[in-house]
Short mmCIF file of C-alpha atoms in Angstrom, two decimals:
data_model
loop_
_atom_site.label_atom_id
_atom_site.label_comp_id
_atom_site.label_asym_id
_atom_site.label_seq_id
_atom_site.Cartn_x
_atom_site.Cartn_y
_atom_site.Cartn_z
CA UNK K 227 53.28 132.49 71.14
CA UNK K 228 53.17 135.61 72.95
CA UNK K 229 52.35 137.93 70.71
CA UNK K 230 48.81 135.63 69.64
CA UNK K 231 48.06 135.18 73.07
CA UNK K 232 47.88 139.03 73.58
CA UNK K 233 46.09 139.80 70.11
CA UNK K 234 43.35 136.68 71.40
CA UNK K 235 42.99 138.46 74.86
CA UNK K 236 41.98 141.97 73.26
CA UNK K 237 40.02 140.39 71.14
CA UNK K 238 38.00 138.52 73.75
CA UNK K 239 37.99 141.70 75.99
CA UNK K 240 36.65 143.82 72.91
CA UNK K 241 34.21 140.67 72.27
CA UNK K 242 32.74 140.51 76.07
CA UNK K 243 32.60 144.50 76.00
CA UNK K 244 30.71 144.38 72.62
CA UNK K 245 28.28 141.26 73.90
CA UNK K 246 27.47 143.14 77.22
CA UNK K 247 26.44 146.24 75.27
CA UNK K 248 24.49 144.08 72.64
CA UNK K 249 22.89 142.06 76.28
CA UNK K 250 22.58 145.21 77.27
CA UNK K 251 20.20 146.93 74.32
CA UNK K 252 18.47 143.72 73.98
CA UNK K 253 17.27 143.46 77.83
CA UNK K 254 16.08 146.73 76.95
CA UNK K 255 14.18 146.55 73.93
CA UNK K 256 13.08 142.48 74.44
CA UNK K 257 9.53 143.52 75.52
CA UNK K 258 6.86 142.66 73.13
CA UNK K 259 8.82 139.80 71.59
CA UNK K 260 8.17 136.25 71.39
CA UNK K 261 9.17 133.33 73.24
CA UNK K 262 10.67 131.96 69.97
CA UNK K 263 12.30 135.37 69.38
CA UNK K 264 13.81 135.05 72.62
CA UNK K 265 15.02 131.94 73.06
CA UNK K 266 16.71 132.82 69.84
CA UNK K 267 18.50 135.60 71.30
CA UNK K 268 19.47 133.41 74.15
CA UNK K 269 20.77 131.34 71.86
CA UNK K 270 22.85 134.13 70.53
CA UNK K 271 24.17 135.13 73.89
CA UNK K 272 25.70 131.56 74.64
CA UNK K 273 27.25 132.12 71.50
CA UNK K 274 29.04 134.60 72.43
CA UNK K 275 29.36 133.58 76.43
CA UNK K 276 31.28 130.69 75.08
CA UNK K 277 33.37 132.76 72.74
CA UNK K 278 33.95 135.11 75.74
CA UNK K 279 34.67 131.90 78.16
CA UNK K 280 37.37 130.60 75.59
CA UNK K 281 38.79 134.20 75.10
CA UNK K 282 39.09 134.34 78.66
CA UNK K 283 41.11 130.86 79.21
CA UNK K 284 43.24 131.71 76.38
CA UNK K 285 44.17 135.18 78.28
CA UNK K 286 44.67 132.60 81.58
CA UNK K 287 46.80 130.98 79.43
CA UNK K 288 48.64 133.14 77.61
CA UNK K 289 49.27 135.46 80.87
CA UNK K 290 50.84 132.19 82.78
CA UNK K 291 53.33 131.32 79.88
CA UNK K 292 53.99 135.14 79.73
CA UNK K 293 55.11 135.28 83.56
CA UNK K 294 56.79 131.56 82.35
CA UNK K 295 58.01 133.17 79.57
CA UNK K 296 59.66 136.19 81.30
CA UNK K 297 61.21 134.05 84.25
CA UNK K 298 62.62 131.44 81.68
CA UNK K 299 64.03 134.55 79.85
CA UNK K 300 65.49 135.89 82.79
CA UNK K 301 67.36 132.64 83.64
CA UNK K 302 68.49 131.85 80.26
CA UNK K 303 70.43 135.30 79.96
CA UNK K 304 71.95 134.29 82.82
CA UNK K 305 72.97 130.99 81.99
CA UNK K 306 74.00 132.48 78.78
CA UNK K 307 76.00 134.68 80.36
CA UNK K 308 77.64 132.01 82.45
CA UNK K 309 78.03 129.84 79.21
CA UNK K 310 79.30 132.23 77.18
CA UNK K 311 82.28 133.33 79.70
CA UNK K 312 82.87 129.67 80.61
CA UNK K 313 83.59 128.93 76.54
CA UNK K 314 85.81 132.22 76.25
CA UNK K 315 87.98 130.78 79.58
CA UNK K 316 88.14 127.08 78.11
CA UNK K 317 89.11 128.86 74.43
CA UNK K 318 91.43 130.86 75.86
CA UNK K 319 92.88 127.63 77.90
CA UNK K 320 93.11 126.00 75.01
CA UNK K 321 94.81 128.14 73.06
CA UNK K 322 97.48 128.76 75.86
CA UNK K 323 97.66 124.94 76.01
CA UNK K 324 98.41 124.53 72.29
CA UNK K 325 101.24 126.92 72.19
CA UNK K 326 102.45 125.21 74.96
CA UNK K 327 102.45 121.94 73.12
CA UNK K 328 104.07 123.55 70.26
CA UNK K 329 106.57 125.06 72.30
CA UNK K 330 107.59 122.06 73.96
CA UNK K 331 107.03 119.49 70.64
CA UNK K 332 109.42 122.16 69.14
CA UNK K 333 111.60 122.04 72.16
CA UNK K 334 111.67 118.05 71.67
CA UNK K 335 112.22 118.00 68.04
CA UNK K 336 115.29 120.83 68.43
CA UNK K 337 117.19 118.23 70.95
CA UNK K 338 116.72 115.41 68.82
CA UNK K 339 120.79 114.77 68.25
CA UNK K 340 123.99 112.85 68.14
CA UNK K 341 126.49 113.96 70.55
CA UNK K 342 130.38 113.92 70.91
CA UNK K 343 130.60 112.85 74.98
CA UNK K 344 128.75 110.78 77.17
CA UNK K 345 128.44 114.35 79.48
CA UNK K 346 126.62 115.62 76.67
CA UNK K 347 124.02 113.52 75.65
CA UNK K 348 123.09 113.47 79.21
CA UNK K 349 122.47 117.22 79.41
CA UNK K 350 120.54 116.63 76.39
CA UNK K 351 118.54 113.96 77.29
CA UNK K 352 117.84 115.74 80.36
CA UNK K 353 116.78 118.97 78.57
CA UNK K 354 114.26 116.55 76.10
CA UNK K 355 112.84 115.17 79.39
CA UNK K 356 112.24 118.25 80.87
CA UNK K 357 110.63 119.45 77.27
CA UNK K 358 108.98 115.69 76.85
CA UNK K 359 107.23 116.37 81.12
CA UNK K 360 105.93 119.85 79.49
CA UNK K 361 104.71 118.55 76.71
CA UNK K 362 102.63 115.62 78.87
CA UNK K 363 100.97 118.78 81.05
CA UNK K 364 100.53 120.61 78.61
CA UNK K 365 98.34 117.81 76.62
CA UNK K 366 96.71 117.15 80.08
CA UNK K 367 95.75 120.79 80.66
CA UNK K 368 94.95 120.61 76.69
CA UNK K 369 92.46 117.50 77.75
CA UNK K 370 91.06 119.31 80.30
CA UNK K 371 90.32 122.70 78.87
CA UNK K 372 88.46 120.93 75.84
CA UNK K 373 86.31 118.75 78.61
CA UNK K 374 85.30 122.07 80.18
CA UNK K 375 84.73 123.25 76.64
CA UNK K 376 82.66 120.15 75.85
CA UNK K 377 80.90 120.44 79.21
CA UNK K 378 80.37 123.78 78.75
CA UNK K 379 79.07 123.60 74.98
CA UNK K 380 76.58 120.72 76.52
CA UNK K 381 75.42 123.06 79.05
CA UNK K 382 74.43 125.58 76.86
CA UNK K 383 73.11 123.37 74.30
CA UNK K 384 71.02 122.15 77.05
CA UNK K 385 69.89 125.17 78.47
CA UNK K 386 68.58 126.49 74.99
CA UNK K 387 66.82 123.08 74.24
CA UNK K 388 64.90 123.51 77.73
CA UNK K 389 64.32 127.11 76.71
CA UNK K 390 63.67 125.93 72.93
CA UNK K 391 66.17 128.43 71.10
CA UNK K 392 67.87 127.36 67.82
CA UNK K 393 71.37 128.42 69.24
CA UNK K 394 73.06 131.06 71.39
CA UNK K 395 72.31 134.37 68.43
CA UNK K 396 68.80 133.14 68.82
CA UNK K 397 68.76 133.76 72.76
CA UNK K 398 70.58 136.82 72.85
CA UNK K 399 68.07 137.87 70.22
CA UNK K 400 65.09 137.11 72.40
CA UNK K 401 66.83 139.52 75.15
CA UNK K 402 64.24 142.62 75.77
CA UNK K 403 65.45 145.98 76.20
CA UNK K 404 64.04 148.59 78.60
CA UNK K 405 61.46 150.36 76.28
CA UNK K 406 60.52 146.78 75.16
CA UNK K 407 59.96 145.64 78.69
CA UNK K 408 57.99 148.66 79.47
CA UNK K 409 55.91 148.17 76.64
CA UNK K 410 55.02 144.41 77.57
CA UNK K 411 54.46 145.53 81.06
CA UNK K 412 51.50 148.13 79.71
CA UNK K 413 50.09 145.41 77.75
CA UNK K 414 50.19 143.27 80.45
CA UNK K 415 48.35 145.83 82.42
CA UNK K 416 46.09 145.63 79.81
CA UNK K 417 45.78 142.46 79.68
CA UNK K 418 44.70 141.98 83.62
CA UNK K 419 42.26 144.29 82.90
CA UNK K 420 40.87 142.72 80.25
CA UNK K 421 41.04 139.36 82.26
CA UNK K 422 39.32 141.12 85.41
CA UNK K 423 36.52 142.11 82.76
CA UNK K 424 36.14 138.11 81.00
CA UNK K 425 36.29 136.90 84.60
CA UNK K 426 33.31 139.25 85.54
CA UNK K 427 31.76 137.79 82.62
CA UNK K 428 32.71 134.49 83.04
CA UNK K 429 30.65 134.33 86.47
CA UNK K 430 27.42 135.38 85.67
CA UNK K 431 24.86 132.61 85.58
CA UNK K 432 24.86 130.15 82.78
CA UNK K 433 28.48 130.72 81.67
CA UNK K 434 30.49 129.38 84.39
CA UNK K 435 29.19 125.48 83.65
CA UNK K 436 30.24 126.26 79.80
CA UNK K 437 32.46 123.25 78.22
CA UNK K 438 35.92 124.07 77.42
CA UNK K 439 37.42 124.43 73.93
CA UNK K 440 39.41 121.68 72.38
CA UNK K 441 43.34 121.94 72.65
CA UNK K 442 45.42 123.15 70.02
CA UNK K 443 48.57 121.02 70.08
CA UNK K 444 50.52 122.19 66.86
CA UNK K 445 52.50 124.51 68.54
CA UNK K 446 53.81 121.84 71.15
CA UNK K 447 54.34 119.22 68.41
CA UNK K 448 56.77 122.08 66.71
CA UNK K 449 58.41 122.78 69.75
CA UNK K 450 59.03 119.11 69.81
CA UNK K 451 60.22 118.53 66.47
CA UNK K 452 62.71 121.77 67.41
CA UNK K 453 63.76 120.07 70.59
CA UNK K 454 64.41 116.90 68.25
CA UNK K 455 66.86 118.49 65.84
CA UNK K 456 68.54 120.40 68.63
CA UNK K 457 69.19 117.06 70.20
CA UNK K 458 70.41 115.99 67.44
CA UNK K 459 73.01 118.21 66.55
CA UNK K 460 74.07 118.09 70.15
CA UNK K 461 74.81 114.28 69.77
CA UNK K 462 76.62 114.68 66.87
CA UNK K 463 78.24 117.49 68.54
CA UNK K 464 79.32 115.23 71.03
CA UNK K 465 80.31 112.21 68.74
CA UNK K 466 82.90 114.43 66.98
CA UNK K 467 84.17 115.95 70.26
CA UNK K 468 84.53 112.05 71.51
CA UNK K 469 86.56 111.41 68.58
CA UNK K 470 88.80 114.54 69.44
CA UNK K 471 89.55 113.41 73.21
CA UNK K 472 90.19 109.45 71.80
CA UNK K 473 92.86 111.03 69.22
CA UNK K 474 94.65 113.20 72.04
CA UNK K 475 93.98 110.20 74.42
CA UNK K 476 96.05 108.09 72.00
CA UNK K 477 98.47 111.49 71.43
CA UNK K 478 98.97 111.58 75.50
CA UNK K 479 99.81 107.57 76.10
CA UNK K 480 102.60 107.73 73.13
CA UNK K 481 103.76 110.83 74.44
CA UNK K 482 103.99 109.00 78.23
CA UNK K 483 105.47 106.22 76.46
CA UNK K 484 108.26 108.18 74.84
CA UNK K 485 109.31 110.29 78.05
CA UNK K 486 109.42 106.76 80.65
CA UNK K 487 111.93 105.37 77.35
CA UNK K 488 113.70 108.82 78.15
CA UNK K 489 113.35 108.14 81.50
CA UNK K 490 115.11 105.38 81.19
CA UNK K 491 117.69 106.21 79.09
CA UNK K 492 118.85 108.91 81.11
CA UNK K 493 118.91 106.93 84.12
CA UNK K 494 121.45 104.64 81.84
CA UNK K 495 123.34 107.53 80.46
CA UNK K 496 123.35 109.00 84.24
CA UNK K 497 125.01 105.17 85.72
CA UNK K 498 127.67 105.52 82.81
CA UNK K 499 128.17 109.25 83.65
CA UNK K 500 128.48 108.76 87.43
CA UNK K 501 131.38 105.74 86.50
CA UNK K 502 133.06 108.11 83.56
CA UNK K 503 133.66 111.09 86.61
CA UNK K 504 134.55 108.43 89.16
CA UNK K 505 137.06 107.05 86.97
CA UNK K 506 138.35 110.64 85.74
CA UNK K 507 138.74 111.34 89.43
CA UNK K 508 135.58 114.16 89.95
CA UNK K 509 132.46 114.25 91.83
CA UNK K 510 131.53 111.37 93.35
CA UNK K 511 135.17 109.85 93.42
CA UNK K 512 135.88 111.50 97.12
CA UNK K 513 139.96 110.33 96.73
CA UNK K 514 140.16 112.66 93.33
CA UNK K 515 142.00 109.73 92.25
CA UNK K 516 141.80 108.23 88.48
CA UNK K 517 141.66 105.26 87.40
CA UNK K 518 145.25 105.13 86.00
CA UNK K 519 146.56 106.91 88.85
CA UNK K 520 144.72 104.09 91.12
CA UNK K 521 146.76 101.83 88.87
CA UNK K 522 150.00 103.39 88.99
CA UNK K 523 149.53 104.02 92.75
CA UNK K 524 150.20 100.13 93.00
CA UNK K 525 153.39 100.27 90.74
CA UNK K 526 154.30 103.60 92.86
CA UNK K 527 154.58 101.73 96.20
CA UNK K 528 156.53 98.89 94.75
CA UNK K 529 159.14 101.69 93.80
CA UNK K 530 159.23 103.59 96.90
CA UNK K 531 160.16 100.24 98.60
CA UNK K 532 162.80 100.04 96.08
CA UNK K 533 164.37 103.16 96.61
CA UNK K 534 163.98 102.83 100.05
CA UNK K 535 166.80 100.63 100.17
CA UNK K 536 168.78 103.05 98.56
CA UNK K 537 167.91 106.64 100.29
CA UNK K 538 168.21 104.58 103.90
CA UNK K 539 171.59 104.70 103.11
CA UNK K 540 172.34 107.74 101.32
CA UNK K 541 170.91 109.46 104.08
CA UNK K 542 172.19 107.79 107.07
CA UNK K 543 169.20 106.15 107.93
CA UNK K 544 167.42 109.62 108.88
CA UNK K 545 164.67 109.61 105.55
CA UNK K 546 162.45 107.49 103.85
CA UNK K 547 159.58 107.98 100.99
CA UNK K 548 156.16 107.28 101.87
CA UNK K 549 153.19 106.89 98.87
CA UNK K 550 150.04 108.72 100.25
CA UNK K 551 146.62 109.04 98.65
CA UNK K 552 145.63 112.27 100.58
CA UNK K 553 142.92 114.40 98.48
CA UNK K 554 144.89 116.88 97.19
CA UNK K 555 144.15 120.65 97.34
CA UNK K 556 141.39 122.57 94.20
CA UNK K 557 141.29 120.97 90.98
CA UNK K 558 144.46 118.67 91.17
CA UNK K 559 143.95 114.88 91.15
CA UNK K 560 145.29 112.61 94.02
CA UNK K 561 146.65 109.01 93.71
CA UNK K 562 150.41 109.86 93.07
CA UNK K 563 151.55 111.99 96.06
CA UNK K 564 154.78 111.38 97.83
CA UNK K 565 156.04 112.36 101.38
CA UNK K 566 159.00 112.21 103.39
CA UNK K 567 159.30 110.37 106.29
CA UNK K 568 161.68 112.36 108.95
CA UNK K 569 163.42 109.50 111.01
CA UNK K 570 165.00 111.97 113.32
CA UNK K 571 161.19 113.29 114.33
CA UNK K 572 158.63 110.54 113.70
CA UNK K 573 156.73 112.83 110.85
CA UNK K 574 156.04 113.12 107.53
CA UNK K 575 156.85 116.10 105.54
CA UNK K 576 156.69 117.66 102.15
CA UNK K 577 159.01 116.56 99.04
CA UNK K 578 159.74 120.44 98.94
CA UNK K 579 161.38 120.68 102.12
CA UNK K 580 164.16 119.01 101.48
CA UNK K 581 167.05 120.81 100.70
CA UNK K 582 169.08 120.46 97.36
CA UNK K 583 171.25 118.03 98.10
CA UNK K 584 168.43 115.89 99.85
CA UNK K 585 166.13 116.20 97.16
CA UNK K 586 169.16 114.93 94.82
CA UNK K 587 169.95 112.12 96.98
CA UNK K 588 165.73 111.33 97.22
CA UNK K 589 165.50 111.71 93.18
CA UNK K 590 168.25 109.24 92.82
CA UNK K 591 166.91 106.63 94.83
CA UNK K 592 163.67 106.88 92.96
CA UNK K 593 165.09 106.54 89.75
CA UNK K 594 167.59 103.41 91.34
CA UNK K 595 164.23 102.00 92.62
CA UNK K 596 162.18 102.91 89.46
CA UNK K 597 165.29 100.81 87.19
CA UNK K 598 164.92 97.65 89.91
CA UNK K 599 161.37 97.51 89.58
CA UNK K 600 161.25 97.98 85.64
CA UNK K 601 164.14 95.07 85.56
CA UNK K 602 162.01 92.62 87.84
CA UNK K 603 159.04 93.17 85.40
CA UNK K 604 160.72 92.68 82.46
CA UNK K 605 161.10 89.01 82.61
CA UNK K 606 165.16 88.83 84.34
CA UNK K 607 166.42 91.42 81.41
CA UNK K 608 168.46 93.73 83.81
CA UNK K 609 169.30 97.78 82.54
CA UNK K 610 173.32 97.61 82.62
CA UNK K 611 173.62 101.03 81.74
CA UNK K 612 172.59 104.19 83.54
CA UNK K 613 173.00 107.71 82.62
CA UNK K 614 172.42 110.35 84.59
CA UNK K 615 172.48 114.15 83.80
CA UNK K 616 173.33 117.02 86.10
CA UNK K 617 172.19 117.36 89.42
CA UNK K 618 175.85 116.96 91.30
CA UNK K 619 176.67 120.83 91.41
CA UNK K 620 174.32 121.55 94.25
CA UNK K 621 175.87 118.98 96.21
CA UNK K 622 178.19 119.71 99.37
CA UNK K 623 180.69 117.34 99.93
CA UNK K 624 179.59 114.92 102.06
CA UNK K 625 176.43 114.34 100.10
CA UNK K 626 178.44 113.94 96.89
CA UNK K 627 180.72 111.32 98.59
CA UNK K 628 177.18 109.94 99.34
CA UNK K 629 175.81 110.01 95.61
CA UNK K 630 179.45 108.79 94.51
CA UNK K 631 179.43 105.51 96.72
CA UNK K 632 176.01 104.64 95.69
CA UNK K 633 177.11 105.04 92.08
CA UNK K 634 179.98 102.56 92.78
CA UNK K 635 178.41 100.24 94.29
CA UNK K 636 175.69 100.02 91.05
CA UNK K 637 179.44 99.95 89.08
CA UNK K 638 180.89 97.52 91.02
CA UNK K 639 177.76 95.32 90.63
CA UNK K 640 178.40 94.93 86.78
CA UNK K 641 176.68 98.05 85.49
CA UNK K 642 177.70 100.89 83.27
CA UNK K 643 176.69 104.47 84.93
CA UNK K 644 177.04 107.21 82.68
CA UNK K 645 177.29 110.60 84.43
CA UNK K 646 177.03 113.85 83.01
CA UNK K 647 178.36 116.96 84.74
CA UNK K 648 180.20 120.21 84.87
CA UNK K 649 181.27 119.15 88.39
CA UNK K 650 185.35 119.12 88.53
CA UNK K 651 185.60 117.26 91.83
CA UNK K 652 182.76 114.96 90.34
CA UNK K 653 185.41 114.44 87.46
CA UNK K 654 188.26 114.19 89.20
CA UNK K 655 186.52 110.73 90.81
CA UNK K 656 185.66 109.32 87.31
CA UNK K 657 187.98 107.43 86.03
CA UNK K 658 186.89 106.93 82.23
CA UNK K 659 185.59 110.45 80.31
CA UNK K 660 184.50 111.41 77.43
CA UNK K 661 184.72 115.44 77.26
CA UNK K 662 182.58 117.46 74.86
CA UNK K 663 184.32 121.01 73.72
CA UNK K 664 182.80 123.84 71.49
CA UNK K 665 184.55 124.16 68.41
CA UNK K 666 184.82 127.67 67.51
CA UNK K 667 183.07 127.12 64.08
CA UNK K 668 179.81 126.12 66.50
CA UNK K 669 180.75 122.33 66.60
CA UNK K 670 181.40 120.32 69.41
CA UNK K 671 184.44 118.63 69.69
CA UNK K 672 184.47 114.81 71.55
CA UNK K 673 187.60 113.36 73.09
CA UNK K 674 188.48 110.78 75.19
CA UNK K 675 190.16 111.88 78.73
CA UNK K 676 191.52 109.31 81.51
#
């Protein structure tokens, strides 16, 4: 490490500073001694020149993984840095995507019922597709945020494998302050000073073809067995994050499955809606019209040509009734409408601008056309009798002659026509009565007039 590469390169500095001085003396005081004694002391020296040589590479070395060292620190807090705000983003993604899948599995879940109208459960399958298509993005974004959060997790694991930390505490905890960088940068300094010195050394004569000491691999065979376990750990990191995306895999295809069946049910629900407001007469059905009124529309026409026969006459030829479909005006429904055909100046006009007696004469022929029709439909039974009930008093006299005639001609045909009216003139012309008086106890009093 660091810190035993340092201690061995004041050592070896101290060593080559003590082994010049000791040279030093012994250059010195060598004269008078013996060959023997000599070529002991030169034995001596290589001792140490050797000591000093392998000081020396182990400062080399231990200065090179320092500047290693410092630049693999530097990019790690960086990374880190980088890692650590990617994993907050992805949490944070992930915990916005999980209350949006509760929110929208609760939103599901709450329009889960049986409804009364077909109008209904179409607004309410439309509401759980809408909640179904924001539950799908939010498992996608879900899917997502935990694959940056995996990819993320990798990349840091990675990182602090290359840079052989245990985890993320244990690289923030190699972070230097200031005063601690200062300090390493002094013993640095010492350090290339020291280095300068063994280098000196190192080149005098007889050192520099020195052998080199043996390698001391224990520290990279921990480092390995480190890397190992960290590799480890990330693939069973991995295994059990594989698992997680397979489970919300499976969780986003049943989800997909469920909102295409609501898909499809709506679009069902939405056919049988569309032919429910046709035949109700709304939006699409551009005639307003219902279905019964489409029906009776048929039966309608039928009568008109009925009565027809009857107002042609009663009128002197001058009106007729017409059926017409027209759309009619805001919320009423069409189908039903009658007009009045004006003989005397080619147009049609409104029911209500007919004046009393007219729209007497035009009611009567309706209800004369309305009693053929129900008589041709009812197998040959014929309605003999007739009754009909006021009307006659807003009658002038030439229309009442009208409605009179009519009457006897139906009369004169074999039927009974019962008339009720306060009408004297009207009375004078019938000749059987029945009149009704109030009894002055509150009673009504019948009697036979002719």
């Amino acid at each position: 490490g660091l810190d035993r590469a340092e201690a061995a390169a004041r050592a070896a500095s101290e060593r080559v500073g003590v082994l010049r001085t000791d040279v030093a003396g012994r250059l010195a005081t060598s004269g008078g001694r013996s060959v023997e004694e000599l070529d002991a002391v030169i034995d001596e020296h290589e001792t140490a020149v050797q000591a000093a040589a392998a000081a020396t590479r182990a400062a080399d070395a231990a200065k090179v993984q320092l500047a290693r060292l410092r630049a693999e620190a530097d990019d790690t807090e960086r990374k880190l840095a980088a890692a650590r705000a990617t994993r907050e983003s992805a949490a944070a993604n992930l915990v916005a995507a999980e209350a949006c899948h509760d929110a929208a599995a609760a939103l599901v879940a709450e329009h889960r019922a049986d409804f009364a109208t077909v109008d209904a459960r179409a607004k309410a399958l439309r509401a759980e597709l809408d909640a179904a298509r924001r539950l799908a993005e939010a498992i996608t974004a879900r899917g997502i945020t935990e694959e940056r959060s995996a990819f993320a997790s990798a990349a840091l694991a990675e990182q602090l494998g290359n840079h052989r930390f245990a985890d993320a505490d244990a690289a923030g905890a190699a972070r230097r302050g200031d005063a601690d960088r200062a300090s390493l940068e002094r013993r640095i300094k010492v350090h290339d000073d020291g280095l300068a010195t063994a280098r000196g050394t190192l080149d005098e004569p007889g050192i520099a073809t020195l052998p080199a000491e043996a390698v001391d691999v224990e520290s990279a065979a921990a480092a390995e067995r480190s890397a190992l376990a960290d590799r480890d750990a990330a693939r069973g990191r991995q295994q059990r994050l594989a698992g997680d995306v397979e489970r919300l895999a499976g969780f986003a295809r049943r989800h997909a499955a469920e909102v295409a069946s609501g898909a499809e049910r709506l679009a069902e629900y939405e056919i049988v809606e569309k032919l429910a407001r046709t035949v109700a007469g709304e939006t699409p059905n551009t005639m307003k019209m219902r279905l019964e009124n489409f029906v009776l529309a048929a039966e309608l026409e039928e009568i008109v040509t009925a009565a027809n026969a009857r107002l042609r006459t009663m009128s002197g030829g001058r009106y007729l009734l017409e059926h017409t479909d027209a759309v009619a005006h805001r919320k009423a429904k069409s189908g039903l409408g009658l007009e009045i055909l004006d003989q005397h100046t080619g147009q049609a006009r409104p029911p209500h601008s007919l004046s009393g007696g007219e729209t007497f004469l035009a009611s009567l022929a309706l209800a004369l056309g309305l009693a053929e029709v129900v008589t041709g439909r009812a197998g040959g039974i014929t309605l003999d009798t007739l009754f009909i009930d006021e009307g006659f008093g807003s009658l002038d006299a030439d229309t009442l002659a009208i409605a009179m005639g009519t009457l006897d001609s139906l009369r004169s045909g074999g039927r009974t026509i019962g008339l009720i009216s306060h009408v004297e003139a009207m009375q004078e012309q019938i000749p059987a009565r029945l009149d009704v008086d109030l009894a002055e106890g509150g009673w009504s009093i019948i009697r036979q007039s002719r």
